[in-house]
CSV table of C-alpha atoms in Angstrom, one decimal:
chain,number,residue,atom,x,y,z
H,1,MET,CA,60.7,123.2,11.8
H,2,PRO,CA,58.9,121.2,14.5
H,3,THR,CA,58.1,117.7,13.6
H,4,ALA,CA,54.6,116.1,13.9
H,5,THR,CA,55.6,114.1,16.8
H,6,SER,CA,56.9,116.9,18.9
H,7,SER,CA,53.6,118.9,18.3
H,8,GLN,CA,51.6,115.9,19.3
H,9,ASP,CA,53.7,115.4,22.6
H,10,SER,CA,53.2,119.1,23.4
H,11,TYR,CA,49.5,119.1,23.0
H,12,VAL,CA,47.5,119.1,26.3
H,13,PRO,CA,43.8,119.3,26.1
H,14,SER,CA,42.3,122.3,27.8
H,15,ASN,CA,39.3,120.4,29.4
H,16,HIS,CA,41.0,117.3,30.7
H,17,PRO,CA,39.1,115.6,33.3
H,18,ASP,CA,40.0,115.8,37.0
H,19,LEU,CA,40.8,112.3,38.0
H,20,SER,CA,41.5,113.0,41.6
H,21,GLN,CA,38.0,112.7,42.4
H,22,LYS,CA,37.6,109.3,40.5
H,23,LEU,CA,40.5,107.5,42.2
H,24,PRO,CA,39.9,105.7,45.4
H,25,ARG,CA,41.3,107.3,48.3
H,26,LEU,CA,44.5,105.4,49.7
H,27,THR,CA,44.3,104.5,53.4
H,28,PRO,CA,47.2,102.9,55.1
H,29,ARG,CA,46.6,99.1,56.1
H,30,GLN,CA,45.9,98.4,59.7
H,31,LYS,CA,47.5,95.6,61.3
H,32,PRO,CA,44.8,93.0,62.5
H,33,LYS,CA,44.2,93.4,66.1
H,34,SER,CA,45.7,90.6,68.3
H,35,ARG,CA,43.4,88.6,70.2
H,36,SER,CA,43.4,89.4,73.8
H,37,THR,CA,43.1,85.9,74.8
H,38,PRO,CA,44.2,82.7,72.9
H,39,SER,CA,41.6,80.5,71.5
H,40,ASN,CA,43.1,77.5,73.3
H,41,PRO,CA,44.8,79.0,76.4
H,42,ALA,CA,47.3,76.8,78.3
H,43,PRO,CA,46.1,75.3,81.6
H,44,GLU,CA,46.9,77.4,84.5
H,45,THR,CA,48.7,76.2,87.6
H,46,PRO,CA,46.1,75.4,90.4
H,47,LEU,CA,47.1,76.2,93.9
H,48,LEU,CA,48.8,73.1,95.6
H,49,PRO,CA,47.0,72.4,98.8
H,50,PRO,CA,49.0,71.9,102.0
H,51,PRO,CA,49.6,68.4,103.1
H,52,ARG,CA,46.9,66.8,105.4
H,53,PRO,CA,48.0,66.0,108.8
H,54,VAL,CA,49.4,62.5,109.0
H,55,GLU,CA,47.0,61.6,111.7
H,56,GLU,CA,44.2,62.0,109.2
H,57,LEU,CA,45.6,59.6,106.7
H,58,HIS,CA,44.3,56.1,106.6
H,59,PHE,CA,47.2,54.3,104.7
H,60,THR,CA,46.1,51.7,102.2
H,61,ARG,CA,47.8,49.8,99.3
H,62,PRO,CA,47.3,51.7,96.1
H,63,SER,CA,44.9,50.1,93.5
H,64,ARG,CA,43.5,50.8,90.1
H,65,ARG,CA,40.2,52.8,90.1
H,66,ILE,CA,40.0,53.9,86.6
H,67,LEU,CA,38.5,50.9,84.9
H,68,SER,CA,36.1,52.4,82.6
H,69,PRO,CA,35.3,55.6,80.6
H,70,LYS,CA,32.9,56.5,83.4
H,71,ASP,CA,35.6,56.2,86.1
H,72,GLN,CA,37.9,58.4,83.9
H,73,ASP,CA,35.1,61.2,83.7
H,74,ILE,CA,34.8,61.1,87.5
H,75,PHE,CA,38.5,61.3,88.0
H,76,LEU,CA,38.9,64.3,85.7
H,77,ALA,CA,36.5,66.2,88.0
H,78,SER,CA,37.9,65.2,91.2
H,79,PRO,CA,40.2,66.8,93.7
H,80,SER,CA,42.9,64.2,93.0
H,81,TYR,CA,43.0,65.3,89.3
H,82,THR,CA,43.6,68.9,90.5
H,83,LEU,CA,46.2,67.8,93.0
H,84,LEU,CA,48.3,66.0,90.2
H,85,VAL,CA,47.9,69.0,87.9
H,86,SER,CA,48.9,71.4,90.6
H,87,PHE,CA,51.9,69.4,91.7
H,88,ILE,CA,53.2,68.9,88.2
H,89,PHE,CA,52.9,72.3,87.1
H,90,THR,CA,54.0,74.0,90.3
H,91,LEU,CA,57.2,72.0,89.8
H,92,SER,CA,57.4,73.3,86.3
H,93,ASP,CA,56.9,76.9,87.4
H,94,SER,CA,59.7,76.5,90.0
H,95,ILE,CA,62.4,75.9,87.4
H,96,ARG,CA,61.4,78.8,84.9
H,97,ASP,CA,64.7,79.9,83.2
H,98,THR,CA,66.7,77.8,85.5
H,99,PRO,CA,69.6,75.5,84.2
H,100,ILE,CA,70.5,72.4,85.9
H,101,SER,CA,73.9,73.9,86.9
H,102,ALA,CA,72.0,76.2,89.1
H,103,ILE,CA,71.4,73.4,91.5
H,104,LYS,CA,74.6,72.7,93.6
H,105,ALA,CA,75.1,69.2,95.2
H,106,ALA,CA,76.5,70.7,98.4
H,107,GLU,CA,73.4,72.7,99.0
H,108,LEU,CA,70.9,69.9,98.4
H,109,ASP,CA,68.2,69.2,101.2
H,110,PRO,CA,69.1,66.1,103.1
H,111,ALA,CA,65.8,64.5,102.1
H,112,VAL,CA,66.7,65.1,98.3
H,113,SER,CA,70.0,63.4,98.9
H,114,SER,CA,68.4,60.4,100.3
H,115,VAL,CA,66.1,60.1,97.3
H,116,LEU,CA,69.3,60.3,95.0
H,117,THR,CA,70.8,57.6,97.1
H,118,VAL,CA,67.8,55.4,96.5
H,119,LEU,CA,68.1,55.9,92.8
H,120,ASP,CA,71.8,54.9,93.0
H,121,ASP,CA,71.0,51.8,94.9
H,122,ALA,CA,68.3,50.9,92.2
H,123,GLU,CA,71.0,51.2,89.4
H,124,ALA,CA,73.4,48.9,91.5
H,125,LEU,CA,70.8,46.3,91.3
H,126,ILE,CA,71.0,45.9,87.4
H,127,GLU,CA,74.6,44.5,87.7
H,128,GLN,CA,73.1,41.8,90.1
H,129,CYS,CA,70.4,41.0,87.3
H,130,PRO,CA,72.2,40.7,83.9
H,131,PRO,CA,70.1,40.5,80.7
H,132,GLU,CA,69.6,37.0,79.2
H,133,ASP,CA,71.0,36.1,75.8
H,134,THR,CA,68.1,36.5,73.5
H,135,GLY,CA,69.7,35.7,70.2
H,136,GLY,CA,69.5,39.4,69.0
H,137,SER,CA,65.6,39.8,69.9
H,138,ARG,CA,64.6,43.4,70.0
H,139,PHE,CA,61.8,42.7,72.4
H,140,GLY,CA,61.8,43.0,76.1
H,141,ASN,CA,64.5,40.7,78.1
H,142,LYS,CA,62.9,38.6,80.8
H,143,ALA,CA,65.8,39.4,83.2
H,144,PHE,CA,64.0,42.5,83.8
H,145,ARG,CA,61.5,40.7,86.0
H,146,ASP,CA,64.5,39.8,88.3
H,147,PHE,CA,65.4,43.5,88.5
H,148,VAL,CA,61.9,44.4,89.4
H,149,ASP,CA,61.9,41.7,92.1
H,150,ALA,CA,65.1,42.8,93.6
H,151,VAL,CA,63.6,46.4,93.7
H,152,GLU,CA,60.7,45.1,95.6
H,153,ALA,CA,63.0,43.3,98.1
H,154,SER,CA,64.7,46.6,98.7
H,155,LEU,CA,61.8,48.9,99.2
H,156,ARG,CA,61.3,48.7,102.8
H,157,GLN,CA,64.9,49.5,103.5
H,158,TRP,CA,64.9,52.4,101.1
H,159,HIS,CA,61.9,54.1,102.6
H,160,GLU,CA,63.1,53.6,106.1
H,161,ARG,CA,66.2,55.6,105.0
H,162,LEU,CA,63.7,58.4,104.2
H,163,ASN,CA,62.4,58.3,107.8
H,164,ILE,CA,59.1,56.4,107.0
H,165,THR,CA,58.7,53.9,109.9
H,166,ASP,CA,54.9,52.9,109.6
H,167,PRO,CA,54.6,49.7,107.7
H,168,ALA,CA,51.2,50.7,106.1
H,169,ALA,CA,52.7,54.0,105.1
H,170,ILE,CA,55.8,52.3,103.4
H,171,ASP,CA,53.4,49.9,101.7
H,172,GLU,CA,51.5,52.8,100.2
H,173,VAL,CA,54.3,55.0,99.2
H,174,ALA,CA,56.7,52.2,98.0
H,175,THR,CA,54.1,51.0,95.5
H,176,TYR,CA,54.4,54.0,93.3
H,177,LEU,CA,58.2,53.7,93.3
H,178,HIS,CA,57.9,49.9,92.6
H,179,HIS,CA,55.7,50.8,89.5
H,180,SER,CA,57.9,53.6,88.3
H,181,PHE,CA,60.4,51.3,86.5
H,182,GLY,CA,58.1,49.7,84.2
H,183,ASN,CA,55.7,46.8,84.0
H,184,ARG,CA,57.0,43.4,85.2
H,185,THR,CA,54.7,41.2,83.3
H,186,ARG,CA,54.6,43.0,79.8
H,187,ILE,CA,58.3,44.4,80.1
H,188,ASP,CA,57.3,47.8,78.9
H,189,TYR,CA,57.7,51.4,80.1
H,190,GLY,CA,55.8,54.6,79.2
H,191,SER,CA,54.5,57.9,80.5
H,192,GLY,CA,52.3,56.3,83.0
H,193,HIS,CA,55.3,54.7,84.9
H,194,GLU,CA,57.0,58.1,84.7
H,195,LEU,CA,53.9,59.5,86.4
H,196,ASN,CA,54.2,56.9,89.0
H,197,PHE,CA,57.6,58.2,89.9
H,198,MET,CA,56.2,61.7,90.2
H,199,ILE,CA,53.4,60.5,92.4
H,200,TRP,CA,56.1,58.8,94.6
H,201,LEU,CA,57.6,62.4,95.1
H,202,LEU,CA,54.3,63.8,95.7
H,203,CYS,CA,53.5,61.2,98.5
H,204,LEU,CA,56.8,62.3,100.0
H,205,ASN,CA,55.7,65.9,99.8
H,206,ARG,CA,52.3,65.0,101.3
H,207,LEU,CA,54.2,63.4,104.3
H,208,SER,CA,56.1,66.6,104.7
H,209,ILE,CA,59.5,64.8,103.8
H,210,LEU,CA,60.1,66.9,100.7
H,211,LYS,CA,59.2,70.4,101.5
H,212,SER,CA,58.1,72.9,98.7
H,213,SER,CA,61.6,74.6,99.0
H,214,THR,CA,62.9,71.3,97.5
H,215,PHE,CA,60.7,71.6,94.3
H,216,PRO,CA,63.7,73.0,92.0
H,217,SER,CA,66.0,70.4,93.0
H,218,LEU,CA,63.4,67.5,92.4
H,219,VAL,CA,63.2,68.6,88.6
H,220,LEU,CA,66.8,69.5,88.2
H,221,ALA,CA,68.6,66.9,90.4
H,222,VAL,CA,66.3,64.1,91.1
H,223,LEU,CA,64.5,63.7,87.7
H,224,PRO,CA,67.7,63.8,85.6
H,225,ARG,CA,69.1,61.0,87.8
H,226,TYR,CA,65.8,59.1,87.4
H,227,LEU,CA,66.0,59.5,83.6
H,228,ARG,CA,69.6,58.3,83.5
H,229,LEU,CA,68.5,55.3,85.4
H,230,MET,CA,65.8,54.6,83.1
H,231,ARG,CA,67.9,54.9,80.0
H,232,THR,CA,70.3,52.2,81.6
H,233,ILE,CA,67.3,49.9,82.2
H,234,GLN,CA,65.9,50.6,78.7
H,235,MET,CA,69.3,49.8,77.0
H,236,THR,CA,69.8,46.7,79.5
H,237,TYR,CA,66.4,45.1,79.3
H,238,TYR,CA,65.1,46.6,76.0
H,239,LEU,CA,61.8,47.7,77.6
H,240,GLU,CA,59.0,48.0,75.0
H,241,PRO,CA,57.3,51.2,74.7
H,242,ALA,CA,54.0,51.2,76.7
H,243,GLY,CA,51.1,52.2,74.3
H,244,SER,CA,53.5,53.6,71.7
H,245,HIS,CA,52.1,55.8,68.9
H,246,GLY,CA,55.2,54.7,66.9
H,247,VAL,CA,57.2,57.4,64.9
H,248,TRP,CA,54.1,59.8,65.4
H,249,GLY,CA,54.4,60.1,69.2
H,250,LEU,CA,56.4,62.7,71.0
H,251,ASP,CA,58.7,60.1,72.6
H,252,ASP,CA,58.6,56.4,73.1
H,253,TYR,CA,59.2,56.6,76.7
H,254,GLN,CA,59.3,60.0,78.4
H,255,PHE,CA,57.1,63.1,78.5
H,256,LEU,CA,57.9,65.3,81.5
H,257,PRO,CA,61.5,66.3,80.2
H,258,PHE,CA,59.8,68.1,77.4
H,259,LEU,CA,57.3,69.9,79.7
H,260,PHE,CA,59.9,70.9,82.3
H,261,GLY,CA,62.7,71.4,79.7
H,262,ALA,CA,60.5,74.0,78.0
H,263,SER,CA,59.8,76.0,81.2
H,264,GLN,CA,63.7,76.0,81.7
H,265,LEU,CA,64.2,77.5,78.3
H,266,LEU,CA,61.2,80.0,78.6
H,267,HIS,CA,63.1,83.2,78.0
H,268,HIS,CA,66.5,82.0,76.9
H,269,PRO,CA,68.4,84.7,75.0
H,270,VAL,CA,70.2,82.4,72.5
H,271,ILE,CA,68.5,78.8,72.2
H,272,ARG,CA,65.3,78.8,70.2
H,273,PRO,CA,63.1,75.7,69.5
H,274,LEU,CA,64.7,75.3,66.1
H,275,SER,CA,68.1,75.0,67.9
H,276,ILE,CA,67.2,71.3,68.6
H,277,HIS,CA,68.5,70.6,65.0
H,278,GLN,CA,72.0,71.9,65.8
H,279,PRO,CA,74.3,69.2,66.9
H,280,LEU,CA,76.6,71.8,68.6
H,281,ILE,CA,73.8,73.3,70.6
H,282,LEU,CA,72.8,69.9,71.8
H,283,GLU,CA,76.6,69.0,72.8
H,284,GLU,CA,77.0,72.3,74.4
H,285,TYR,CA,73.7,72.7,76.4
H,286,ALA,CA,72.1,69.3,76.8
H,287,LYS,CA,73.9,68.8,80.2
H,288,ASP,CA,71.9,72.0,81.3
H,289,TYR,CA,68.4,71.7,79.8
H,290,LEU,CA,66.1,68.7,80.1
H,291,TYR,CA,64.5,69.3,76.7
H,292,LEU,CA,67.9,69.3,74.9
H,293,ASP,CA,69.2,66.3,76.9
H,294,GLN,CA,66.0,64.2,76.0
H,295,VAL,CA,66.3,65.2,72.2
H,296,ALA,CA,70.1,64.3,72.3
H,297,PHE,CA,69.1,60.9,73.8
H,298,VAL,CA,66.4,60.2,71.3
H,299,ASN,CA,68.8,61.0,68.5
H,300,SER,CA,71.3,58.7,69.9
H,301,VAL,CA,68.9,55.5,70.1
H,302,LYS,CA,67.4,55.8,66.6
H,303,ASN,CA,68.7,53.9,63.7
H,304,VAL,CA,68.2,56.6,61.3
H,305,GLU,CA,69.6,60.1,61.3
H,306,GLY,CA,67.3,63.2,61.3
H,307,LEU,CA,64.4,64.2,63.7
H,308,ARG,CA,62.1,64.5,60.8
H,309,TRP,CA,62.3,60.9,60.0
H,310,HIS,CA,62.3,59.3,63.4
H,311,SER,CA,60.5,62.0,65.5
H,312,PRO,CA,58.4,64.0,63.3
H,313,MET,CA,56.3,65.4,66.2
H,314,LEU,CA,59.4,66.9,67.6
H,315,ASP,CA,60.4,68.2,64.4
H,316,ASP,CA,57.1,69.9,64.0
H,317,ILE,CA,57.2,71.4,67.4
H,318,SER,CA,60.7,73.0,66.5
H,319,ALA,CA,58.9,75.3,64.2
H,320,ALA,CA,57.2,77.1,67.0
H,321,LYS,CA,58.2,80.9,67.3
H,322,SER,CA,59.0,80.7,71.1
H,323,TRP,CA,59.4,78.5,74.0
H,324,GLU,CA,56.3,80.1,75.4
H,325,LYS,CA,54.4,78.3,72.7
H,326,VAL,CA,56.3,75.1,73.2
H,327,GLU,CA,55.6,75.3,77.0
H,328,ALA,CA,51.9,76.1,76.6
H,329,GLY,CA,51.4,73.2,74.1
H,330,MET,CA,53.3,70.8,76.6
H,331,ARG,CA,50.8,71.8,79.4
H,332,ARG,CA,47.9,71.2,77.1
H,333,MET,CA,49.4,67.9,76.0
H,334,PHE,CA,50.0,66.7,79.7
H,335,VAL,CA,46.3,67.3,80.4
H,336,ALA,CA,45.0,65.8,77.3
H,337,GLU,CA,47.3,63.0,76.3
H,338,VAL,CA,48.6,61.7,79.7
H,339,LEU,CA,45.8,62.5,82.5
H,340,GLY,CA,43.0,62.7,79.9
H,341,LYS,CA,43.7,59.5,78.2
H,342,LEU,CA,42.2,56.1,79.5
H,343,PRO,CA,45.0,53.9,78.1
H,344,VAL,CA,47.3,55.7,80.3
H,345,MET,CA,45.3,56.3,83.4
H,346,GLN,CA,43.5,52.8,83.6
H,347,HIS,CA,46.8,51.8,85.1
H,348,PHE,CA,47.0,54.5,87.7
H,349,LEU,CA,47.0,53.7,91.3
H,350,PHE,CA,45.0,55.5,94.0
H,351,GLY,CA,45.6,55.4,97.7
H,352,SER,CA,45.1,57.7,100.7
H,353,MET,CA,47.3,60.5,99.6
H,354,VAL,CA,46.0,60.4,96.1
H,355,PRO,CA,42.4,59.2,96.8
H,356,ALA,CA,39.8,57.8,94.5
H,357,VAL,CA,36.3,59.3,94.9
H,358,GLU,CA,32.9,57.8,95.3
H,359,GLY,CA,31.4,56.2,92.3
H,360,MET,CA,34.8,54.9,90.9
H,361,SER,CA,34.9,51.2,90.3
H,362,THR,CA,37.2,48.8,92.2
H,363,GLU,CA,39.3,45.9,91.1
H,364,GLU,CA,37.4,43.5,93.5
H,365,GLU,CA,33.8,44.6,92.1
H,366,LEU,CA,35.0,43.8,88.5
H,367,GLY,CA,36.9,40.7,89.5
H,368,LEU,CA,40.2,41.9,88.3
H,369,GLU,CA,43.7,40.9,89.7
H,370,ARG,CA,46.1,43.6,90.9
H,371,GLU,CA,48.3,45.2,88.3
H,372,GLU,CA,51.5,43.3,89.1
H,373,ASP,CA,49.5,39.9,89.6
H,374,GLU,CA,47.9,40.0,86.1
H,375,VAL,CA,48.6,37.2,83.6
H,376,SER,CA,50.8,38.2,80.5
H,377,GLY,CA,49.2,40.8,78.6
H,378,GLY,CA,47.2,42.6,81.2
H,379,GLU,CA,43.5,42.6,82.0
H,380,VAL,CA,41.7,45.8,82.1
H,381,VAL,CA,38.2,47.3,81.5
H,382,VAL,CA,37.7,49.5,78.6
H,383,MET,CA,35.4,51.2,76.4
H,384,GLN,CA,32.2,50.0,77.9
H,385,ASP,CA,31.2,49.7,81.6
H,386,GLY,CA,31.4,46.1,82.7
H,387,MET,CA,33.1,44.9,79.6
H,388,LYS,CA,36.6,43.8,80.0
H,389,HIS,CA,39.2,42.2,77.7
H,390,VAL,CA,42.5,40.3,78.0
H,391,HIS,CA,45.5,41.2,76.0
H,392,THR,CA,47.3,38.1,74.7
H,393,PRO,CA,51.0,37.9,75.2
H,394,ASN,CA,51.6,38.5,71.5
H,395,SER,CA,49.2,41.3,70.5
H,396,TRP,CA,48.0,44.5,71.9
H,397,GLY,CA,44.4,46.0,71.8
H,398,ASP,CA,43.9,49.4,70.2
H,399,CYS,CA,43.3,50.9,73.6
H,400,CYS,CA,46.9,50.4,74.7
H,401,GLY,CA,48.6,51.0,71.5
H,402,ILE,CA,50.6,48.7,69.2
H,403,LYS,CA,53.0,46.3,70.7
H,404,VAL,CA,56.3,47.2,69.1
H,405,PRO,CA,59.9,46.2,69.8
H,406,SER,CA,62.2,48.5,71.7
H,407,SER,CA,63.7,51.2,69.4
H,408,VAL,CA,66.6,51.3,71.8
H,409,GLY,CA,67.0,47.4,71.4
H,410,ALA,CA,66.7,47.9,67.7
H,411,THR,CA,69.6,50.3,67.4
H,412,LEU,CA,71.8,48.5,69.9
H,413,GLU,CA,71.3,45.2,67.9
H,414,MET,CA,72.0,46.9,64.7
H,415,LYS,CA,75.4,48.3,66.1
H,416,LYS,CA,76.3,44.9,67.1
H,417,ARG,CA,75.7,43.6,63.7
H,418,MET,CA,77.4,46.3,61.9
H,419,GLY,CA,80.1,46.9,64.5
H,420,GLY,CA,79.9,50.7,64.1
H,421,GLU,CA,78.5,53.7,65.9
H,422,GLY,CA,77.2,55.6,63.0
H,423,LEU,CA,73.6,56.1,62.0
H,424,ARG,CA,72.4,55.2,58.6
H,425,ARG,CA,71.0,58.2,56.3
H,426,VAL,CA,67.7,58.0,54.8
H,427,PRO,CA,68.3,58.1,50.9
H,428,PHE,CA,66.1,61.1,50.5
H,429,ASP,CA,68.3,63.3,52.7
């Protein structure tokens, strides 16, 4: 005998509604259309103009010409700005997907070998100018001034070795090398001094000493040698970061290893941006890639362990999906944060090969001393045309960042006190 429950389950109404007409039609989701062009595209590489005939150059001692926001605006629209961007980006393009080991010492152009010899001689001067005993101070060591004076005394000999014989030409070109090791008065170093070194190489290119065929070796042989020299100088004399943004900056001293290094890694099959957190990757590949080498050095000179604690910007960049994004970001940063910033470019020097344009101020018009002759702290015009301020020896204006001790010095002094090589861990790790 059927139960009430089974009869109810088997009951189907004869006039049930047709729900197929009432339910919404299911349509497959469409992927959002990718933008054909990014909203903030990376700056392209302008065509590098050929060198002018030497006969057309009227050599002059380089001087500062960006002394106000108006001067900065004029510079950003000038041929010299385009020349700088073109040179740096052309160098970067020349070493895409190329490790340092691809450059063989036996195959170097003689002019490149001469440049490397100059850097070797500069490092030898450090032994002649030992640091003073400062009782554990982490600020700049005054013996650095002796080193800079020794460099100045060697400049003519070094440039004659590069087959530059005209005294006026030596005076112009050598000024950039002289200013590429740091500021003698302030005992600091930053991306502006690094840029001076690249302008020195640019001048040698404008004099047809360094041909375009040498560009890969300039990045993968000369720049690493310069970086090793600067690290020795930083660790010997505790150079203070020039215009440091502190922990929120990309790096206390260098910028270009990150731009060129990202170009090297552009299509690497194994190494990803996140790989900078892997000590084994850094140990294995730092010798071949500038980006990894700089990260490894930054890790070694900080007194806490972990990029997220001492270099949060590098930590953030490591989350990028590809090296293409990193490289594009570094290009934008070079244009905006190096060439586009008055605190950096107010110390830039213009001569005949990287000329200023009409309408830019001169040091004589504003009654300013030359960069190397300033009193301690520096004297520059900023923020308003015709308004100048003087940094005091014990403080830094907002325009030039905050005067901070050397992180290299802090770490080395800590190791001297503790007698160990290990880094301390932040208690939240």
